[in-house]
Coordinates of C-alpha atoms in Angstrom, one line a residue:
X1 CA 80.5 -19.0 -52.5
X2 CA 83.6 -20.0 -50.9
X3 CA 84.0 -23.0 -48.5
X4 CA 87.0 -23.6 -45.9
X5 CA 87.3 -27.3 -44.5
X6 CA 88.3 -26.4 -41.1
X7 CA 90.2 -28.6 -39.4
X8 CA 88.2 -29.0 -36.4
X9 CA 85.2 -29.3 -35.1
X10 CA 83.1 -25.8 -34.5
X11 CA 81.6 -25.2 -31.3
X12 CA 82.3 -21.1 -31.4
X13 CA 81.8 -19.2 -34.9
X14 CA 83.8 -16.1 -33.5
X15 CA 86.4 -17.6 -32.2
X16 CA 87.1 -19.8 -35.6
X17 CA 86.7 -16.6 -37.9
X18 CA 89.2 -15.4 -34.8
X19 CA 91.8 -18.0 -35.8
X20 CA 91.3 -17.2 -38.9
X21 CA 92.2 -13.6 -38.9
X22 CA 88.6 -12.8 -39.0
X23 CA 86.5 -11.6 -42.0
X24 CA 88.3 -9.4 -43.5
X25 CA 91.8 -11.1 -43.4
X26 CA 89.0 -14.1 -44.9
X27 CA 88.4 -11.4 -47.8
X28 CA 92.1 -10.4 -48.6
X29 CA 93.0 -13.7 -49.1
X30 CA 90.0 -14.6 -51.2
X31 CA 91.1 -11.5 -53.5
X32 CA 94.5 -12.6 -54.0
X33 CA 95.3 -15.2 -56.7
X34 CA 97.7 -17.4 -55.4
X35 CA 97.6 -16.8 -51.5
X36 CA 97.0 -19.2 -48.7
X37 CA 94.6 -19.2 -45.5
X38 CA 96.1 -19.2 -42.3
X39 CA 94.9 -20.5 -39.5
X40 CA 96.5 -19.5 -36.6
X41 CA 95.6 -22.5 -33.4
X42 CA 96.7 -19.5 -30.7
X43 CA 95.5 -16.3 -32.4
X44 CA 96.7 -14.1 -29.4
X45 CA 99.7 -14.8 -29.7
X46 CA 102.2 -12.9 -32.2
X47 CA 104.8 -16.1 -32.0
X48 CA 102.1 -18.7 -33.1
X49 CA 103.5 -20.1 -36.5
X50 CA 100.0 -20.9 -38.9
X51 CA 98.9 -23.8 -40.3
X52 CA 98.3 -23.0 -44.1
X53 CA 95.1 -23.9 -46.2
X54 CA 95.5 -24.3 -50.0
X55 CA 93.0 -23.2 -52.8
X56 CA 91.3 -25.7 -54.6
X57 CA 89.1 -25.2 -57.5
X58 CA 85.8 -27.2 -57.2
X59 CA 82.7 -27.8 -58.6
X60 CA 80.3 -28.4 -55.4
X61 CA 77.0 -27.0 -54.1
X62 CA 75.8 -25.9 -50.9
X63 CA 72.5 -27.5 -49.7
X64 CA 70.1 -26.4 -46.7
X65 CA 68.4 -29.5 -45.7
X66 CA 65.7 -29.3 -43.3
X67 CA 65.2 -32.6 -41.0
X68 CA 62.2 -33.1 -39.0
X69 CA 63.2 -35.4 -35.7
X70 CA 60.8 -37.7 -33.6
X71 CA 61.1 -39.2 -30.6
X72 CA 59.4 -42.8 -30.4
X73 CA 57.5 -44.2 -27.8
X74 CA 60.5 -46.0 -26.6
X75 CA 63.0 -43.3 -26.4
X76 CA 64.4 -43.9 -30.4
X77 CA 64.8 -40.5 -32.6
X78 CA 63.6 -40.8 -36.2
X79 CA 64.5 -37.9 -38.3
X80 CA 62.6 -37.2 -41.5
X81 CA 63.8 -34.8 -44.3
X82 CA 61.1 -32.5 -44.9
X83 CA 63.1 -30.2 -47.3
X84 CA 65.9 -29.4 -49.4
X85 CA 67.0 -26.2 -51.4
X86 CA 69.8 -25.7 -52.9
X87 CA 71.6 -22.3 -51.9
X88 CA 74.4 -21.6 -54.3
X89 CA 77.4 -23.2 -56.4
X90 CA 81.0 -23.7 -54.2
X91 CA 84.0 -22.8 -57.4
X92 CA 87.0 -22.3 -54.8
X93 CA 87.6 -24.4 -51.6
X94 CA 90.3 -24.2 -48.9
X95 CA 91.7 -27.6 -47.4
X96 CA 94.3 -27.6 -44.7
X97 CA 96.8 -30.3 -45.6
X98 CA 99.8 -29.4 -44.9
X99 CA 101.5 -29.1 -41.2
X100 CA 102.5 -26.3 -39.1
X101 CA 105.9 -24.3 -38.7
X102 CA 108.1 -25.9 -35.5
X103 CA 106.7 -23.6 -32.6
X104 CA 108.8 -21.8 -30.2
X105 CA 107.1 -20.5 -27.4
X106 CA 108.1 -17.1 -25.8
X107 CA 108.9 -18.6 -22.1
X108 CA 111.6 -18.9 -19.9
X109 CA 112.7 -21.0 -17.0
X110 CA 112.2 -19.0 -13.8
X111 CA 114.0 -19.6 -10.5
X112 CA 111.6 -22.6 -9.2
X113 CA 112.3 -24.6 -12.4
X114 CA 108.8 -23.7 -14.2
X115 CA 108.3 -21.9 -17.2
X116 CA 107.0 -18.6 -17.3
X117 CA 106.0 -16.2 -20.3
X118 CA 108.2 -13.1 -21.1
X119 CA 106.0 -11.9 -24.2
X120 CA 105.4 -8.9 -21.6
X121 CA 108.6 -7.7 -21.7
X122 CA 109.1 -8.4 -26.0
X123 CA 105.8 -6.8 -26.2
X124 CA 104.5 -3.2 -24.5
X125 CA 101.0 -3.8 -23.3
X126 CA 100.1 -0.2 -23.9
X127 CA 101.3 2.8 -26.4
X128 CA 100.8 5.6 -24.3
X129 CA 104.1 7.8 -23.7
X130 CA 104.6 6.9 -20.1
X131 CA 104.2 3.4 -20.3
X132 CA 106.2 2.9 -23.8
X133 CA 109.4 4.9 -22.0
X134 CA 109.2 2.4 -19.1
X135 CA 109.0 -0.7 -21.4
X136 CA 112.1 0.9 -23.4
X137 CA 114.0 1.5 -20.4
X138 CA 113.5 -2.4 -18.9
X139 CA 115.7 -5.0 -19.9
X140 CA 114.6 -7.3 -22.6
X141 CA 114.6 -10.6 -22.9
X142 CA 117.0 -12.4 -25.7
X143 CA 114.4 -13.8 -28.0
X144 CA 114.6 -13.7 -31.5
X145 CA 113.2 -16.8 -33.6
X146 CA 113.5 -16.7 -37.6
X147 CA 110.1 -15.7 -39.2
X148 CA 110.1 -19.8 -40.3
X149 CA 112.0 -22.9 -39.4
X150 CA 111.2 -25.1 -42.5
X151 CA 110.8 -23.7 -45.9
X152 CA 108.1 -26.4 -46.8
X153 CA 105.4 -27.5 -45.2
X154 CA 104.2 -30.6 -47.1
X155 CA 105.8 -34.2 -47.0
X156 CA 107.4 -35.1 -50.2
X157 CA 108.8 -37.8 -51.6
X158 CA 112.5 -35.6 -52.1
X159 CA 112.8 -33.8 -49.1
X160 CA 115.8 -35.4 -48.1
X161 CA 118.5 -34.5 -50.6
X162 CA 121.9 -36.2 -49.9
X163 CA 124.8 -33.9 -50.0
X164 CA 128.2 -34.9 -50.3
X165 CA 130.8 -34.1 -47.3
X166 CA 133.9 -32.0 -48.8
X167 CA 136.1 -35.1 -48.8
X168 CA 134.0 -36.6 -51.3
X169 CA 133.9 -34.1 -53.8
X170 CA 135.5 -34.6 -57.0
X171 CA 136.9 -30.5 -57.3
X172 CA 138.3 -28.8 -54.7
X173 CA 137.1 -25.8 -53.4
X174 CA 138.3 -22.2 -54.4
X175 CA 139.6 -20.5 -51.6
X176 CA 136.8 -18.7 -49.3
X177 CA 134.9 -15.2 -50.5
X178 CA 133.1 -13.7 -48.0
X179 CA 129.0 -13.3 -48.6
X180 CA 129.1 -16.2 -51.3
X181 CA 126.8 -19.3 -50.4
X182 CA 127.3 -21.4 -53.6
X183 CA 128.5 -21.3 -56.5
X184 CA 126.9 -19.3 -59.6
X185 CA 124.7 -21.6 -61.2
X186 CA 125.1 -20.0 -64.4
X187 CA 124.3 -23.3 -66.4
X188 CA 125.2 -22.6 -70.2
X189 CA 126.3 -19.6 -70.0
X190 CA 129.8 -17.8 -70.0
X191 CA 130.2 -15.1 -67.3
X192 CA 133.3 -13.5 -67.0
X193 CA 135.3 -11.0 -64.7
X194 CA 137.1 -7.6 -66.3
X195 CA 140.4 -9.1 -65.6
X196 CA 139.8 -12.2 -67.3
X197 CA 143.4 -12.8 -69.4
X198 CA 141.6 -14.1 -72.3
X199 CA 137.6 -14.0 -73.5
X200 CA 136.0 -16.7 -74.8
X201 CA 135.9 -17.3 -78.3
X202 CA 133.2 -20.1 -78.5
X203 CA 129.8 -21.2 -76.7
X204 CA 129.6 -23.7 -74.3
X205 CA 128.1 -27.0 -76.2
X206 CA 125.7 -27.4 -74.3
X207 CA 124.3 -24.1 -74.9
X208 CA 124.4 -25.0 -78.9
X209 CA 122.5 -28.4 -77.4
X210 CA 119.7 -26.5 -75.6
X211 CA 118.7 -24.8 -78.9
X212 CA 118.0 -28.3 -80.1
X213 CA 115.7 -29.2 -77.5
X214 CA 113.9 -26.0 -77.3
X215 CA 113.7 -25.6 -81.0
X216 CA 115.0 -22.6 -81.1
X217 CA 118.4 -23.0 -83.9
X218 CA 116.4 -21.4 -87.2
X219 CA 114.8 -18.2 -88.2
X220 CA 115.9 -16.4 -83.9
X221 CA 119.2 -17.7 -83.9
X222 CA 120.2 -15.9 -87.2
X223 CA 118.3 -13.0 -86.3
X224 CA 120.2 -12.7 -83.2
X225 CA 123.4 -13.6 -84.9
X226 CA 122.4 -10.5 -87.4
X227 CA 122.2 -7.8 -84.4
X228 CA 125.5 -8.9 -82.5
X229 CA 127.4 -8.7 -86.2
X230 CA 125.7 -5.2 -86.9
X231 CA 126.6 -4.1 -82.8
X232 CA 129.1 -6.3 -80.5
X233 CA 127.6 -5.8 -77.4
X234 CA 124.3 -5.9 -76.5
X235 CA 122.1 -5.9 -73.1
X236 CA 118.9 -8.0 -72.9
X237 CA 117.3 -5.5 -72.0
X238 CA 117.8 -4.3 -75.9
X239 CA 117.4 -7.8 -77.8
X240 CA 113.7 -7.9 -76.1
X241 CA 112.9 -4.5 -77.2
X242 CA 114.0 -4.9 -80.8
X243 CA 114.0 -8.4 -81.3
X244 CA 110.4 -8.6 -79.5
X245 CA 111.0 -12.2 -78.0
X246 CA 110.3 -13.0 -74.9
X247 CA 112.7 -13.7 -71.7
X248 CA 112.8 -17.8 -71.8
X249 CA 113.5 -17.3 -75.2
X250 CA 116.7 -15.1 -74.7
X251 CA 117.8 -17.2 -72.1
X252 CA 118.8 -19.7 -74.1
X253 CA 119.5 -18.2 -77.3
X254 CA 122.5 -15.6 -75.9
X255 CA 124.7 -18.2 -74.2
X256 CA 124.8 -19.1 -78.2
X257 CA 126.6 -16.3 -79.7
X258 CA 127.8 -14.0 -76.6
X259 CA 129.3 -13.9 -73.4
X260 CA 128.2 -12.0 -69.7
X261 CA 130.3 -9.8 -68.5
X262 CA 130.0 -9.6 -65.0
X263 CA 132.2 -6.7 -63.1
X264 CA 134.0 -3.5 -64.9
X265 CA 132.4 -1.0 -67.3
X266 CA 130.6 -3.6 -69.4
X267 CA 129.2 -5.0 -66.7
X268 CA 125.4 -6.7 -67.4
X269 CA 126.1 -6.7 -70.9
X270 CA 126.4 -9.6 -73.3
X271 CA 129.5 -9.4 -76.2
X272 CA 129.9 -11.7 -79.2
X273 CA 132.3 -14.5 -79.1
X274 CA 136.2 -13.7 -80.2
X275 CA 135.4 -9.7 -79.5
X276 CA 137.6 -7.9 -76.8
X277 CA 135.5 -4.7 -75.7
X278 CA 139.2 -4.2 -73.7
X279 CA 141.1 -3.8 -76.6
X280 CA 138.8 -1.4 -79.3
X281 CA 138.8 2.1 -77.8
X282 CA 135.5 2.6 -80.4
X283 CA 134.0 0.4 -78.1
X284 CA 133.3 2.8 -75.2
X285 CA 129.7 4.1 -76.7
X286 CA 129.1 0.4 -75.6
X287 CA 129.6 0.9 -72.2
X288 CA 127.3 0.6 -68.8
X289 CA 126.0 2.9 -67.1
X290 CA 124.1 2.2 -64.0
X291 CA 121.5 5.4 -63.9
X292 CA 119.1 5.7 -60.7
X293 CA 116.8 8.3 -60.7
X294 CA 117.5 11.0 -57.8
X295 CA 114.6 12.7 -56.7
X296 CA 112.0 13.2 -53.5
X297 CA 110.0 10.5 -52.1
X298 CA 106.6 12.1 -53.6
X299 CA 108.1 12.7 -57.1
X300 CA 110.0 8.9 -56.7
X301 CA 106.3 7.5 -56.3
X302 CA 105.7 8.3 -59.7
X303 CA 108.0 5.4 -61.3
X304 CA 107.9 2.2 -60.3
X305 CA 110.3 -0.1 -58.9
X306 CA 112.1 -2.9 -60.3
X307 CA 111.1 -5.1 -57.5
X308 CA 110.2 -4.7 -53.8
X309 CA 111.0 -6.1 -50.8
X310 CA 108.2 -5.0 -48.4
X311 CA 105.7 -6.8 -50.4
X312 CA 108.1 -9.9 -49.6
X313 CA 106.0 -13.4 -48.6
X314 CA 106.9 -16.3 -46.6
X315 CA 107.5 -19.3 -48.6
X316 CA 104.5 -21.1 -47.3
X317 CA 102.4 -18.2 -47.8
X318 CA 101.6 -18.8 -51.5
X319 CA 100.6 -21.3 -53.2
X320 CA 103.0 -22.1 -56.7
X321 CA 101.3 -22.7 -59.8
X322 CA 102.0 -26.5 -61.0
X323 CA 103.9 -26.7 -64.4
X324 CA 101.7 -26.4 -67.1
X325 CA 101.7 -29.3 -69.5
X326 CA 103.0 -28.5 -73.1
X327 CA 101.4 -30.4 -76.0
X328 CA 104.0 -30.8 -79.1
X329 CA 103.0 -31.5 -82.6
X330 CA 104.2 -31.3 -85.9
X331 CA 102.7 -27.6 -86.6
X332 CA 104.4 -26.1 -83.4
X333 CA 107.6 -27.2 -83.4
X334 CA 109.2 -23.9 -82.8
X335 CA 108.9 -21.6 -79.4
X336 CA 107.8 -19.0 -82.0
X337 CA 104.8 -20.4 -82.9
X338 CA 103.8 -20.7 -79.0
X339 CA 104.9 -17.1 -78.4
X340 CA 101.7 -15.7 -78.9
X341 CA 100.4 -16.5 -75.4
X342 CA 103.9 -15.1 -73.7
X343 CA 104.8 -12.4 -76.2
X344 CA 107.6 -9.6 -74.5
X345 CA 106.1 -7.0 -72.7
X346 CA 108.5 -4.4 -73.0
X347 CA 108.1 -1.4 -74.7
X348 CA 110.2 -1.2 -78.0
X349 CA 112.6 2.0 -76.7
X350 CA 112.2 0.6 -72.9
X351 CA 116.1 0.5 -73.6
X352 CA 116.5 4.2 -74.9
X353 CA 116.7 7.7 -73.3
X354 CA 115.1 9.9 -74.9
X355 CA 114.1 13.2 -73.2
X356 CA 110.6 13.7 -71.8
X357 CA 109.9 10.1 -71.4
X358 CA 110.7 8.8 -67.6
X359 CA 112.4 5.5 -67.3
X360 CA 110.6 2.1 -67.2
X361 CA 112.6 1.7 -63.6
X362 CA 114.0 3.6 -60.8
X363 CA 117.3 2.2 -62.1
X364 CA 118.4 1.1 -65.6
X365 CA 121.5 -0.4 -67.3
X366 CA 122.0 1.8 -70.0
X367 CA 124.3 1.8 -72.9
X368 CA 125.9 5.2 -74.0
X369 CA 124.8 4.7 -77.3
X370 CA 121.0 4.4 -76.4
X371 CA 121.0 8.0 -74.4
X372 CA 119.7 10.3 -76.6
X373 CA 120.4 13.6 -75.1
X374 CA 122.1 16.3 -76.5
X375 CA 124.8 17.0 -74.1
X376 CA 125.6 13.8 -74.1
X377 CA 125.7 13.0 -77.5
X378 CA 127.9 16.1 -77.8
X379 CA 130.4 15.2 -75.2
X380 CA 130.8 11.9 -76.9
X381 CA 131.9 13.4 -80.1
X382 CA 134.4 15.6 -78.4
X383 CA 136.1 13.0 -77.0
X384 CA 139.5 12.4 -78.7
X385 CA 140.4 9.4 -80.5
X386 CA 142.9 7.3 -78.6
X387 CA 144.6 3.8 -79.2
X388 CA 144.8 1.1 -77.3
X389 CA 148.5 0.7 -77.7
X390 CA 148.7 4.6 -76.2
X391 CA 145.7 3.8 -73.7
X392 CA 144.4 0.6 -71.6
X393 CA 141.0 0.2 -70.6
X394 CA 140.7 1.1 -67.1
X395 CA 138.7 -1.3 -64.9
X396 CA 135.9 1.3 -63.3
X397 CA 136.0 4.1 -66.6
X398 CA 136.9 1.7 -69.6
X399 CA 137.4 3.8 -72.5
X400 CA 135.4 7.2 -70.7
X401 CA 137.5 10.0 -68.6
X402 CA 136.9 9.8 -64.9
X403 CA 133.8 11.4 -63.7
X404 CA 132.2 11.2 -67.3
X405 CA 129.5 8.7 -65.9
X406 CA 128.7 11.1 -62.9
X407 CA 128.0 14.0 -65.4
X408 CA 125.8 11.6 -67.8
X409 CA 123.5 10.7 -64.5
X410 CA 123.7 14.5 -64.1
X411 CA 122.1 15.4 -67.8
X412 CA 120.3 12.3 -67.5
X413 CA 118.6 13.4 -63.8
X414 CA 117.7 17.0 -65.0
X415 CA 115.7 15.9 -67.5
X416 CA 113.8 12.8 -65.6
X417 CA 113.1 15.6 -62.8
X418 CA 111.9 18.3 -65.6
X419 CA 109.4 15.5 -66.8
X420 CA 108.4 14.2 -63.4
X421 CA 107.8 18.2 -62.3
X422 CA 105.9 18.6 -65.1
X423 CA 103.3 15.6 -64.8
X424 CA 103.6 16.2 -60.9
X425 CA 101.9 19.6 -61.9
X426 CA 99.5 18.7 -64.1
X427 CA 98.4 15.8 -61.9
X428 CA 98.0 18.7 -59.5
X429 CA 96.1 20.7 -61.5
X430 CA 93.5 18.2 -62.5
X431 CA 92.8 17.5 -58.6
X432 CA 92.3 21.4 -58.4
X433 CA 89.9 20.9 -61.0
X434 CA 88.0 18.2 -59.6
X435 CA 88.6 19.4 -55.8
X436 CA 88.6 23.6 -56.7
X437 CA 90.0 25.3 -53.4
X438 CA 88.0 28.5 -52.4
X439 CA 90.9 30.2 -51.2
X440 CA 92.3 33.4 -52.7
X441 CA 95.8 33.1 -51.5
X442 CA 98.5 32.0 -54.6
X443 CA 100.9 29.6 -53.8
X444 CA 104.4 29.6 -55.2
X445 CA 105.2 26.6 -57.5
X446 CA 107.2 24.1 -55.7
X447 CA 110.7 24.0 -56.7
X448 CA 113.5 22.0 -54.8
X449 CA 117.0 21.8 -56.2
X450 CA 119.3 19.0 -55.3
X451 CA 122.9 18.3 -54.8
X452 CA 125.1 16.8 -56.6
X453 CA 125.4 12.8 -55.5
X454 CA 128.2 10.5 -55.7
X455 CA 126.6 7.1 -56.7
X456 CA 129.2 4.4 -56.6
X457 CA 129.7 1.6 -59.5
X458 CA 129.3 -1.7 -57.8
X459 CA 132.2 -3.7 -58.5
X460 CA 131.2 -7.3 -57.6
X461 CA 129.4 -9.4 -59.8
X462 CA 125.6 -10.4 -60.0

């Protein structure tokens, strides 16, 4: 059973379930994990900003307790509990505790001086092809509130953070970039530009400091050490798949022995202090290359995406899990030993092309050594040797000839579509099985070929 405090008292069942969303917005919210109710005071209107109920685990029962009532001689009620039964155990509750969004209603002043609703011309009251033309064609009110006005919704005792006019700060500011906010908060680690004069030849000590406190300067640090001496440059990507440690391990063990580069053909890569990828022609199997799959919407469907921004949420609209609390004794003092309940998810050639396997991602980093096609390979070998005293290392190609990436996506392309036709068609052939058509008529295999696309290396940094 699930039980919602509502914050009010009930006089209407529909119209609270109405406020509510109704059962089954009730039920998707229920199924989710980490989702809050909303309760919406003015459920009519779109603009209403909800009041959000948190999940609470509980231990509680629902009664059904049957009272008789009497009525003395002298007009005094006496109730009497005749019954009670016990109708099932309450595990997850709802409690509305924190406060609504600021609420901006959709009116305007009107030429008496009162306010007057415009939702009729934000909203069409009807979809039908006359009426929607007629809406389109009327002039629209200016009204565009954000989708919230306050990130949080609870009262805390930091919300108000004191920040520092310019004039007090002890650095002055670079000059302006347009799109930045702030600056990178990149902590311990070392990123670094292409046309940095100089790469850094030591770690930050504060990232040798972290390893300290998270335990983490034995048996992974050497190991990591070992892989950056055996290859130079590395992407995490890579040290997760081989290495199989997990993410908050690698966060803090790579600031230790490498640096990020951030724009130019090693960009998302991390190289090992006191090495210049710049200056070693040999150094161009190393190199990025930013590979997204090309291919229709039905066959795209097939591999997932690294992350998605229609399934974006509100800030108030789930509920964050509270830190968990971490117990350390003498036999775990090492992340190793805890990385049983967080081991790395990725598959050990996640970083490798091979043919006939589709990508983990609609788009992947690669590394030219990792691409294990044929062509490619070949064209590698036939490249010339050159010098870096006959040749510099140009800021979009590095070490490659211009327009070698575009014919690695190419190769690379021709065979993710090959595989993707290929398990397109035999998911096909299995719903014929299931479904068989009784037609007689044969159908042509689909075959679509596609153009060749220019897909531009993004310059800026992460």
């Amino acid at each position: 059973l699930i039980c919602i405090e509502y914050p009010g008292v009930v006089q209407n069942e529909d119209k609270m379930l109405e406020t509510l969303g109704g059962l089954q917005e009730i039920s998707h919210v229920i199924s989710k994990k980490n989702r809050r109710l909303e309760l919406r005071f003015r459920p009519d209107d779109i603009y209403c900003k909800p009041a959000c109920g948190d999940r609470i685990k509980t231990n509680a029962l629902l009664l059904k307790v049957k009272v008789l009532k009497k009525t003395g001689e002298n007009g005094s009620d006496k109730r009497l509990v005749k019954g009670i039964q016990v109708v099932g155990r309450i595990q997850t509750l709802f409690r509305f505790k924190s406060k609504c969004d600021f609420q901006y209603l959709p009116m305007n002043l009107d030429e008496s001086g009162k306010m007057k609703s415009i939702v009729h011309t934000l909203l069409p009251s009807r979809l039908d092809e006359d009426n929607l033309k007629k809406w389109l064609e009327e002039p629209a009110e200016y009204f565009l509130p954000p989708a919230a006005f306050s990130r949080v919704d609870t009262q805390t005792m930091n919300t108000y953070m004191y920040r520092r006019d310019k004039h007090d700060k002890d650095e002055p500011d670079p000059d302006p970039l347009i799109g930045r906010t702030r600056k990178r908060r990149s902590g311990h680690a070392i990123f670094v530009s292409f046309n940095i004069p100089a790469i850094p030849s030591k770690p930050r000590d504060i990232a040798l400091k972290y390893l300290e406190v998270k335990f983490l300067n034995g048996e992974q640090l050497e190991k990591i050490k070992e892989l950056f001496k055996e290859r130079p440059v590395w992407s995490k990507l890579a040290l997760m798949a081989v290495t199989r440690m997990n993410h908050d391990q690698l966060k803090y063990l790579l600031p230790a022995v490498a640096y990020y580069f951030a724009t130019g053909p090693f960009r998302a890569m991390w190289v090992r202090f006191g090495y210049d990828p710049r200056k070693d022609p040999s150094s161009r199997i190393y190199q990025t290359l930013d590979y997204r799959i090309r291919a229709p919407a039905g066959l795209l469907s097939m591999v997932k995406a690294k992350r998605s921004y229609a399934n974006y949420l509100l800030p108030t609209k789930s509920s964050h899990q509270s830190a968990k609390s971490v117990v350390i004794t003498k036999d775990l003092f090492s992340i190793q030993d805890s990385a049983v309940s967080s081991e790395c998810k990725v598959r050990n050639d996640a970083h490798i092309f091979n043919p006939g396997i589709i990508p983990p991602a609609r788009q992947m980093f690669y590394q030219y050594c990792d691409i294990k096609a044929p062509e490619l390979e070949t064209m590698l070998l036939r490249l010339p040797k050159v010098s870096h005293t006959t040749m510099t290392c140009d800021p979009k190609c590095g070490w490659l000839p211009s327009g070698f990436d575009n014919q690695a996506r190419d190769i690379i392309n021709m065979y993710v579509l090959e595989k993707l036709n290929k398990d397109f068609a035999a998911a096909a052939e299995q719903l014929n099985e299931e479904y068989p058509d009784d037609s007689t008529d044969e159908e042509e295999p689909w075959k679509e070929e596609f153009e060749d696309e220019e897909i531009d290396d993004l310059e800026g940094g992460n």
